Amino acid sequence: MSWFEKLMPSRIRTEGKGKRNVPEGLWSKCSGCDAVLYRAELERNLDVCPKCGYHMRIGARRRLDVFLDEEPREEIGTGLEPSDPLRFKDSKKYRDRITQAQKATGEKDALVVMRGQVEGLPLVAAAFEFGYMGGSMGSVVGERFVRAVNASIDHNIPLVCFSASGGARMQEALLSLMQMAKTSAALARLSAAGIPYVSVLTDPTMGGVSASLAMLGDVNIGEPRALIGFAGPRVIEQTVRETLPEGFQRSEFLLEHGALDLIVDRREMRERVASLLGILTRRPAA
Amino acid sequence: MDLNFLDFEQPIAELEAKIEELRCVGDDSEVNINEEIQRLQAKSRALTESIFSNLSAWQVSQLARHPQRPYALDYIHRLFSEFEELHGDRAYADDPAIVGGVARLDGRPVMVIGQQKGRDTKEKLKRNFGMPRPEGYRKAKRLMEMAERFKLPVLTFIDTPGAYPGIGAEERGQSEAIARNLFVMSALKTPIVCTVIGEGGSGGALAIGVGDRMLMLQYSIYSVISPEGCASILWKSADKASDAAEALGITSGRLKELGLIDEIVEEPVGGAHRDPAAMAERLRDTLIRQVEQLERLPVDQLVAARYQRLMNYGQYNEKS
């Protein structure tokens, strides 16, 4: 598999498989407007459709790679690995799901944390890997997030988190629910220390992650058209038995209802987050 | 089938019916059947004890959701004096799925917050089946912050299937409301004791469940997702709810083993609804003991210890 194919969301990857005479991964289809796009060009455009501006999902490592300055970078919490305290087994063993997710994503768990800089401004950045069991939050994600917060406090530098998650990880049962309390408590400390936290909510940010660390930013940023909410649209539809309004639970809807501060295009993310943090940390103007 | 009894309690129900029958006969009969009645009552007690000594997680879930199980206000009225309910989030509305107010516990001023289910259809609708909306959580937060200002210990009573998944709830920021409560409770400068009295349904429960002590009534449950929800996602079939209940380890005993709760408050034989007065008394004694312990700590030590508890949640491996 070519290196950039690995970065592609799986549903895009399967797209090319039927067409035998086209080299795999050369073209991909926009999930927003169905335009067929040249993969390399899409890549250069940070996986934002050049035709309609649709923001496709990107992995955690790529996210941090395009967000942070090239140097310096230091990854935090690399030694942490998931365990299976409940020996959870549904139709599949949790252990097997872990192995599978690790193989598919190359990540130990669903959150990657790095200390680095954005446009010369030092910060700690965390990103969820949605490809790893739906970016679900278990013990490792919670602990890595706390270490990200602690690194921010220790170095007195801001924290940025890109969330993309279905919520708490069922296979760790109540332990994963408690990660909501754990991460929120750490953020309360960060806030008390007067250090800014920017939460960037990307597609999708739902359930326990949305109802804890993702909604607690000093500034909450949404990527365009990201699905963000507590309950999933299907659950709500089943509960209220009516069709949901157009654009329900999308970033633009949340902005309108006052849950987000602003929506930022991925291609401007670096610049605008750096500028916001520069102001919040009272750095002299560039 | 007697509706007061759950499926697995039917043998007890049959025995109780027999006892009742004998009682009626006893009134107009020469034969002394008191002895027989006593014998059967002893048998019924033994049977109940034996059934209840070995409940599955799914059976405990049914008890936790029993239609006759005492709800938050039932305990509040039995446990406290001078309860004065305080309403509203000061921004949008009053959510009847969460009740709160000031009260006295054995004379000591406290703040009480609980999720409230309804008993009959009308009240069930009013209370939204115990599923709070954002304004409910924001009311709870308002009351907790008031408790901090006036140095009142906060006692919460958890009993909800979960936060309400509705259109309006999403529009008004259900996620933010829950997240904010976790944030505020983690650093609130006054003791917080949380008790799961029935159903502890996920984030909706946790939003009033961050504190210095976590208690559970013996037959209550606390879970990241309902057994039905988990079964339909992971097993692709809601029929597997009992398997999911087992796998999720939602009972007080299992959660105590996992170190996620501090104390189990034992229930009367057959569950809290069989003897609400006895249950309330036991809970009251437990809460008084816990609050007394916590109030002895200087407040910064209290908050530091709470933070440490929260940081200890989680199990993982670490390679250096």
XYZ file of C-alpha atoms in Angstrom:
606
model
C 0.000 0.000 0.000
C 1.380 3.380 -0.886
C 2.092 5.801 1.918
C -0.654 8.230 1.129
C -3.236 5.501 0.699
C -2.832 4.679 4.368
C -3.905 8.171 5.232
C -7.124 7.936 3.309
C -10.391 7.173 5.077
C -11.294 3.562 4.373
C -14.497 4.379 2.524
C -12.555 6.391 0.006
C -9.943 3.685 -0.283
C -12.481 1.042 -1.302
C -13.759 3.365 -3.993
C -11.007 2.609 -6.463
C -10.922 -1.147 -5.975
C -13.553 -2.047 -8.532
C -11.850 -0.241 -11.396
C -9.016 -2.498 -12.407
C -7.418 -0.379 -15.098
C -6.900 2.669 -12.893
C -3.924 2.596 -10.510
C -5.157 2.369 -6.947
C -5.453 5.568 -4.984
C -4.748 7.930 -7.851
C -8.211 9.403 -7.817
C -10.723 9.882 -5.071
C -14.254 11.055 -4.876
C -15.391 13.982 -2.731
C -17.923 12.833 -0.121
C -19.526 16.257 -0.340
C -20.092 16.933 -4.050
C -19.125 13.578 -5.658
C -16.508 15.315 -7.804
C -13.670 13.013 -8.862
C -10.457 14.510 -7.583
C -6.811 13.943 -8.306
C -5.489 12.442 -5.091
C -2.219 14.382 -5.026
C -4.012 17.656 -5.511
C -6.488 16.815 -2.759
C -3.543 15.996 -0.553
C -1.946 19.373 -1.219
C -5.261 20.937 -0.314
C -5.234 19.217 3.145
C -8.065 16.894 2.098
C -10.450 19.722 1.539
C -12.357 19.377 -1.739
C -11.128 22.152 -4.069
C -14.530 22.166 -5.760
C -16.971 22.415 -2.833
C -14.814 22.953 0.252
C -15.924 19.726 1.895
C -13.590 18.762 4.750
C -12.786 15.065 4.585
C -11.714 13.168 7.679
C -7.983 12.945 8.239
C -5.958 10.830 10.661
C -4.388 12.057 13.887
C -0.784 12.009 12.749
C -1.502 13.814 9.499
C -3.584 16.328 11.416
C -0.696 17.169 13.714
C 1.749 17.057 10.829
C -0.090 19.746 8.884
C -0.816 21.785 12.007
C 2.559 21.949 13.732
C 5.758 23.580 12.549
C 8.215 21.002 11.267
C 10.539 21.516 14.201
C 10.608 20.985 17.124
C 8.254 18.091 17.825
C 8.178 15.758 20.760
C 5.538 13.082 21.211
C 4.024 12.631 24.666
C 2.754 9.432 26.306
C 4.112 7.037 23.686
C 4.682 4.306 26.269
C 0.983 4.033 27.123
C -0.855 1.006 25.808
C -4.412 -0.212 26.284
C -5.167 -3.093 28.629
C -8.346 -5.076 28.983
C -9.289 -4.889 32.656
C -12.772 -6.332 32.187
C -11.703 -9.006 29.678
C -14.495 -7.619 27.581
C -15.966 -9.797 24.891
C -18.956 -9.176 22.672
C -19.137 -10.739 19.233
C -15.367 -10.180 19.263
C -12.806 -9.912 22.047
C -11.704 -6.403 22.984
C -8.101 -7.631 22.729
C -8.641 -8.609 19.130
C -10.285 -5.299 18.361
C -7.253 -3.531 19.828
C -4.843 -5.568 17.714
C -6.910 -4.938 14.616
C -7.165 -1.187 15.260
C -3.446 -0.949 15.949
C -2.671 -2.716 12.702
C -5.082 -0.584 10.692
C -3.887 2.765 12.040
C -0.343 2.168 13.231
C -1.325 3.829 16.503
C -1.241 2.329 20.002
C -4.518 4.066 20.841
C -6.893 6.733 19.589
C -5.145 9.910 20.758
C -1.783 11.305 19.636
C -0.156 14.107 21.644
C 2.804 16.267 20.670
C 4.615 19.228 22.052
C 5.685 21.585 19.329
C 5.128 24.997 17.812
C 2.708 26.675 15.461
C 4.180 29.634 13.620
C 6.835 29.779 16.285
C 4.358 29.736 19.177
C 5.087 26.834 21.561
C 2.108 24.656 22.471
C 0.870 21.161 23.132
C -1.402 19.638 20.471
C -3.522 16.502 20.707
C -5.483 14.794 17.942
C -7.966 11.923 17.924
C -7.531 9.049 15.480
C -11.060 8.257 14.312
C -9.843 5.180 12.466
C -8.945 3.605 15.806
C -12.220 2.174 17.115
C -14.096 5.306 16.136
C -11.757 7.537 18.095
C -13.359 6.205 21.252
C -12.074 7.375 24.618
C -10.765 4.703 26.939
C -8.133 4.767 29.681
C -5.173 5.454 27.374
C -6.904 8.345 25.614
C -7.859 9.832 28.989
C -4.361 9.450 30.408
C -2.664 10.847 27.310
C -4.991 13.824 27.369
C -4.165 14.468 31.025
C -0.450 14.291 30.187
C -1.035 16.803 27.421
C -2.669 19.121 29.955
C 0.150 18.554 32.433
C 2.755 19.333 29.774
C 0.899 22.578 29.054
C 0.932 23.484 32.734
C 4.577 22.477 33.248
C 5.775 24.580 30.329
C 3.119 27.260 30.662
C 2.105 26.860 27.022
C -1.383 26.607 25.458
C -3.219 23.400 24.612
C -4.994 22.615 21.350
C -7.052 19.466 20.861
C -8.550 18.187 17.592
C -11.389 15.867 18.490
C -12.915 13.208 16.236
C -14.694 10.575 18.230
C -17.844 8.536 18.589
C -17.644 8.909 22.377
C -16.667 6.692 25.273
C -15.226 3.238 24.563
C -17.853 0.667 25.527
C -15.290 -2.105 25.876
C -13.782 -0.368 28.893
C -17.226 0.106 30.379
C -17.437 2.472 33.353
C -13.685 3.084 33.282
C -14.181 4.909 30.011
C -17.073 6.967 31.393
C -14.742 8.101 34.163
C -12.313 9.423 31.548
C -14.868 12.171 30.949
C -14.515 13.265 34.564
C -10.755 12.803 34.515
C -10.118 14.902 31.403
C -12.557 17.620 32.503
C -10.874 17.836 35.906
C -7.483 18.284 34.240
C -8.938 21.069 32.107
C -10.275 22.780 35.230
C -6.667 22.849 36.487
C -5.415 24.237 33.194
C -8.045 26.927 33.328
C -7.156 27.801 36.923
C -3.531 28.159 35.813
C -4.663 30.776 33.283
C -3.479 28.792 30.272
C -5.669 28.916 27.162
C -7.222 25.807 25.672
C -8.500 25.753 22.107
C -10.779 22.857 21.236
C -11.180 22.126 17.541
C -14.188 19.901 16.912
C -13.856 17.932 13.698
C -16.118 15.441 11.987
C -17.475 13.694 13.994
C -17.358 14.667 17.687
C -20.111 12.923 19.613
C -21.130 11.448 22.953
C -18.719 11.311 25.853
C -15.942 13.220 24.121
C -18.262 16.012 23.067
C -19.752 16.031 26.586
C -16.364 16.500 28.220
C -13.047 17.771 26.863
C -14.295 18.873 23.426
C -16.874 21.387 24.682
C -14.639 22.906 27.352
C -12.410 25.071 25.190
C -11.817 28.689 26.091
C -12.388 28.860 22.371
C -14.414 26.154 20.629
C -13.704 25.936 16.908
C -15.639 23.782 14.475
C -14.423 22.579 11.124
C -16.988 23.299 8.391
C -19.914 20.877 8.313
C -18.553 18.624 11.059
C -21.125 16.502 12.871
C -21.070 17.522 16.538
C -23.487 16.531 19.276
C -24.268 14.527 22.356
C -26.725 11.928 21.082
C -26.367 10.440 17.615
C -28.884 11.559 14.977
C -30.379 8.064 14.725
C -30.983 7.825 18.458
C -32.667 11.214 18.451
C -34.824 10.309 15.485
C -35.960 7.138 17.233
C -36.696 9.050 20.434
C -38.600 12.027 19.084
C -40.051 10.216 16.055
C -39.695 13.120 13.676
C -37.228 13.829 10.902
C -34.385 16.037 11.961
C -34.055 19.517 10.516
C -31.623 20.102 7.646
C -28.097 20.698 8.879
C -28.943 19.462 12.400
C -25.842 18.936 14.577
C -23.486 20.359 11.969
C -20.916 23.007 12.898
C -22.994 25.773 11.314
C -26.001 24.687 13.404
C -23.922 24.746 16.593
C -22.505 28.153 15.751
C -26.018 29.465 15.264
C -27.118 28.024 18.623
C -24.131 29.430 20.475
C -22.096 26.295 21.191
C -19.130 27.192 18.976
C -17.139 30.412 18.898
C -16.251 30.139 15.244
C -15.854 27.902 12.246
C -12.417 27.752 10.691
C -11.399 26.300 7.336
C -8.705 23.647 7.746
C -6.438 25.504 5.331
C -6.425 28.527 7.651
C -6.248 26.578 10.917
C -2.555 27.103 11.693
C -2.581 30.780 11.089
C -5.808 31.574 12.917
C -5.171 29.373 15.941
C -1.681 30.853 16.251
C -3.139 34.329 16.083
C -5.846 33.574 18.666
C -3.347 32.024 21.047
C -0.933 34.881 20.505
C -3.611 37.260 21.738
C -4.753 35.061 24.639
C -1.166 34.632 25.832
C -0.505 38.355 25.397
C 2.396 37.897 22.982
C 3.596 40.998 21.183
C 2.170 41.362 17.684
C 4.248 39.760 14.938
C -48.676 -12.950 37.121
C -48.275 -10.422 39.909
C -46.895 -7.147 38.569
C -45.288 -6.331 41.889
C -42.917 -9.164 41.235
C -40.355 -9.424 38.477
C -40.059 -12.547 36.322
C -37.380 -14.119 38.421
C -39.378 -13.411 41.595
C -42.430 -15.435 40.503
C -41.732 -18.371 42.849
C -41.824 -15.884 45.728
C -45.015 -14.369 44.366
C -46.701 -17.769 44.311
C -45.712 -18.468 47.875
C -46.936 -15.074 49.018
C -50.259 -15.666 47.265
C -50.633 -18.960 49.114
C -49.956 -17.239 52.433
C -52.567 -14.636 51.636
C -55.076 -17.360 50.800
C -54.436 -19.131 54.072
C -54.918 -15.891 55.959
C -58.381 -15.481 54.469
C -59.266 -19.033 55.350
C -57.863 -18.551 58.839
C -60.441 -15.956 59.713
C -63.419 -18.264 59.542
C -61.902 -21.585 60.305
C -61.619 -23.552 63.515
C -58.297 -25.009 62.580
C -55.296 -23.120 63.802
C -53.298 -22.440 60.701
C -51.041 -19.799 62.147
C -48.340 -22.331 62.395
C -48.673 -23.162 58.740
C -48.590 -19.481 57.815
C -45.469 -18.932 59.835
C -43.857 -21.920 58.223
C -44.647 -20.568 54.772
C -43.441 -17.090 55.641
C -40.125 -18.472 56.767
C -39.958 -20.436 53.545
C -40.741 -17.314 51.521
C -38.007 -15.378 53.275
C -35.505 -18.140 52.686
C -36.519 -18.371 49.052
C -36.173 -14.600 48.581
C -32.769 -14.657 50.203
C -31.615 -17.505 48.041
C -32.891 -15.914 44.817
C -31.401 -12.546 45.729
C -28.058 -13.978 46.776
C -27.361 -14.941 43.200
C -28.769 -12.308 40.841
C -27.462 -11.817 37.339
C -26.478 -8.333 36.183
C -29.571 -8.247 34.017
C -31.823 -9.124 36.953
C -30.208 -6.345 38.981
C -30.926 -3.949 36.091
C -34.595 -4.859 36.315
C -34.565 -4.164 40.049
C -32.783 -0.849 39.492
C -35.612 0.130 37.140
C -38.395 -1.428 39.206
C -41.582 0.661 38.870
C -41.967 0.708 42.647
C -38.365 1.559 43.432
C -38.038 4.648 45.635
C -37.073 7.726 43.610
C -34.987 10.745 44.595
C -37.825 12.705 46.188
C -38.927 9.624 48.175
C -35.486 9.548 49.764
C -35.213 13.296 50.085
C -38.440 13.455 52.106
C -37.364 10.587 54.341
C -33.722 11.581 54.790
C -33.852 15.314 55.305
C -35.774 17.950 57.179
C -36.673 21.474 56.033
C -36.196 20.562 52.359
C -36.922 23.612 50.258
C -36.923 22.922 46.551
C -35.198 25.531 44.389
C -36.123 25.727 40.750
C -34.725 26.823 37.419
C -31.425 27.488 35.688
C -31.940 31.286 35.607
C -31.502 31.234 31.841
C -34.109 29.160 30.105
C -36.383 26.911 32.157
C -36.913 24.637 35.113
C -36.277 20.993 34.297
C -38.450 18.719 36.447
C -36.180 15.737 35.654
C -33.712 17.191 38.135
C -34.785 18.369 41.556
C -32.651 20.285 43.973
C -32.716 22.445 47.013
C -31.461 23.150 50.479
C -32.233 20.895 53.416
C -30.922 19.597 56.707
C -29.352 16.206 57.242
C -29.526 15.413 60.934
C -29.582 19.166 61.570
C -26.633 19.900 59.299
C -27.333 22.285 56.370
C -26.785 20.632 52.997
C -27.537 21.027 49.292
C -29.473 18.187 47.733
C -29.657 17.391 44.005
C -31.306 14.392 42.406
C -32.638 13.013 39.169
C -36.334 12.381 39.468
C -38.466 9.838 37.638
C -42.255 9.881 37.603
C -44.508 7.298 39.197
C -47.689 7.488 37.085
C -48.032 8.318 33.392
C -48.693 11.981 33.968
C -45.755 12.423 36.279
C -43.527 10.298 34.057
C -44.166 12.741 31.231
C -43.644 15.742 33.475
C -40.326 14.318 34.678
C -39.434 13.197 31.147
C -38.773 9.675 32.496
C -35.905 11.068 34.521
C -33.974 12.186 31.443
C -32.622 15.691 32.069
C -32.253 18.430 29.506
C -29.416 20.975 29.522
C -31.382 23.349 31.768
C -31.583 20.573 34.365
C -27.817 20.203 34.443
C -27.401 23.963 34.524
C -29.790 24.190 37.464
C -27.708 21.536 39.214
C -24.554 23.518 38.491
C -26.139 26.694 39.809
C -27.081 24.952 43.040
C -23.620 23.422 43.426
C -21.974 26.792 43.013
C -24.379 28.182 45.590
C -23.439 25.332 47.916
C -19.774 26.234 47.493
C -20.508 29.875 48.362
C -22.336 28.963 51.542
C -20.150 25.985 52.449
C -22.892 23.384 52.211
C -21.945 19.781 51.467
C -23.571 18.595 48.244
C -25.464 15.297 48.204
C -26.510 13.986 44.819
C -28.888 11.132 44.007
C -28.406 9.535 40.623
C -31.308 7.834 38.874
C -31.576 8.364 35.133
C -31.656 6.289 31.955
C -29.454 9.043 30.499
C -29.452 12.640 29.350
C -32.393 13.324 27.039
C -31.597 12.748 23.347
C -33.894 15.366 21.827
C -33.726 18.128 19.264
C -34.171 20.957 21.768
C -31.658 19.392 24.136
C -29.049 19.394 21.373
C -29.930 22.942 20.348
C -29.398 24.173 23.882
C -26.074 22.388 24.277
C -26.566 19.094 26.083
C -22.875 18.275 25.635
C -21.658 21.560 27.015
C -24.030 21.387 29.974
C -22.719 17.953 30.968
C -19.078 18.842 30.323
C -19.377 22.030 32.359
C -20.733 20.134 35.356
C -17.795 17.712 35.291
C -15.458 20.691 35.121
C -17.145 22.528 37.993
C -17.657 19.514 40.270
C -14.034 18.421 39.941
C -12.887 21.580 41.709
C -15.901 22.578 43.842
C -14.693 23.763 47.227
C -17.151 21.793 49.336
C -17.677 18.074 49.996
C -19.670 16.138 47.383
C -21.188 12.713 48.063
C -22.867 10.960 45.121
C -25.218 8.020 45.461
C -26.621 5.922 42.644
C -30.111 5.006 43.875
C -31.424 3.345 40.708
C -30.132 3.715 37.188
C -26.816 5.398 36.538
C -27.138 6.046 32.827
C -23.860 7.183 31.289
C -22.867 10.839 30.878
C -26.324 11.910 31.970
C -25.637 10.329 35.353
C -22.007 11.399 35.616
C -23.053 15.035 35.155
C -24.133 15.007 38.818
C -21.744 12.209 39.766
C -18.280 13.671 40.272
C -17.356 13.891 43.915
C -15.401 12.821 46.972
C -17.397 9.673 47.609
C -19.252 7.454 45.215
C -21.912 5.231 46.779
C -24.283 2.772 45.206
C -27.376 1.128 46.581
C -26.879 -2.624 46.353
C -29.268 -3.217 43.451
C -28.587 -0.065 41.490
C -26.579 -0.034 38.260
C -24.051 2.345 36.760
C -22.943 2.034 33.169
C -21.330 3.811 30.246
C -24.254 2.691 28.064
C -27.514 0.877 28.709
C -27.269 -2.903 28.305
C -29.844 -2.655 25.500
C -27.902 0.067 23.699
C -24.634 -1.817 24.042
C -26.240 -5.047 22.797
C -27.705 -3.374 19.739
C -24.369 -1.805 18.813
C -21.899 -4.572 19.632
C -24.086 -7.664 19.258
C -26.337 -6.070 16.624
C -29.334 -7.283 18.617
C -31.134 -5.770 21.606
C -32.033 -9.302 22.709
C -28.495 -9.725 23.956
C -29.027 -7.135 26.681
C -28.412 -9.659 29.436
C -25.061 -10.629 27.885
C -24.171 -6.966 27.564
C -25.161 -6.299 31.183
C -22.822 -9.055 32.292
C -19.928 -7.880 30.095
C -20.267 -4.226 31.123
C -19.992 -5.068 34.819
C -22.664 -2.602 35.857
C -23.529 -3.912 39.313
C -22.393 -2.401 42.607
C -20.377 -5.493 43.503
C -18.419 -5.533 40.261
C -17.788 -1.783 40.327
C -16.531 -1.997 43.893
C -14.065 -4.694 42.770
C -12.911 -2.427 39.969
C -12.334 0.343 42.494
C -14.769 2.713 40.819
C -17.080 3.151 43.798
C -16.360 3.513 47.501
C -19.244 1.895 49.284
C -22.257 -0.291 48.674
C -25.332 0.526 50.747
C -27.067 -2.762 51.402
C -30.726 -3.030 50.488
C -33.486 -4.775 52.440
C -34.269 -8.363 51.429
C -36.041 -8.236 48.074
C -34.837 -4.720 47.217
C -35.351 -1.123 48.371
C -39.009 -1.043 47.298
C -39.895 -3.862 49.737
C -39.019 -1.638 52.678
C -38.350 1.992 51.696
C -38.245 3.146 55.326
C -35.482 0.727 56.249
C -33.596 1.595 53.074
C -33.841 5.318 53.776
C -32.618 4.868 57.319
C -29.596 2.901 56.226
C -28.782 5.448 53.536
C -29.204 8.290 56.001
C -26.754 6.744 58.447
C -24.259 6.184 55.658
C -24.522 9.737 54.348
C -24.153 11.245 57.822
C -21.007 9.191 58.394
C -19.528 10.142 54.999
C -20.307 13.847 55.303
C -18.853 13.947 58.813
C -15.609 12.429 57.567
C -15.342 14.811 54.642
C -16.159 17.907 56.643
C -13.201 17.235 58.897
C -10.794 17.794 56.001
C -9.525 21.304 55.208
C -11.137 22.281 51.920
C -7.919 22.462 49.857
C -6.972 18.969 51.005
C -10.446 17.795 50.106
C -10.225 19.185 46.587
C -6.670 17.869 46.106
C -7.774 14.389 47.176
C -10.741 14.535 44.812
C -8.416 15.505 41.958
C -6.148 12.578 42.758
C -9.136 10.198 42.764
C -10.133 11.427 39.318
C -6.592 11.111 37.977
C -6.413 7.514 39.196
C -9.344 6.438 37.028
C -8.193 4.230 34.202
C -6.205 1.075 33.648
C -3.467 0.832 31.055
C -0.020 -0.615 30.530
C 3.014 1.580 30.384
C 6.376 0.829 28.801
C 9.210 3.124 29.686
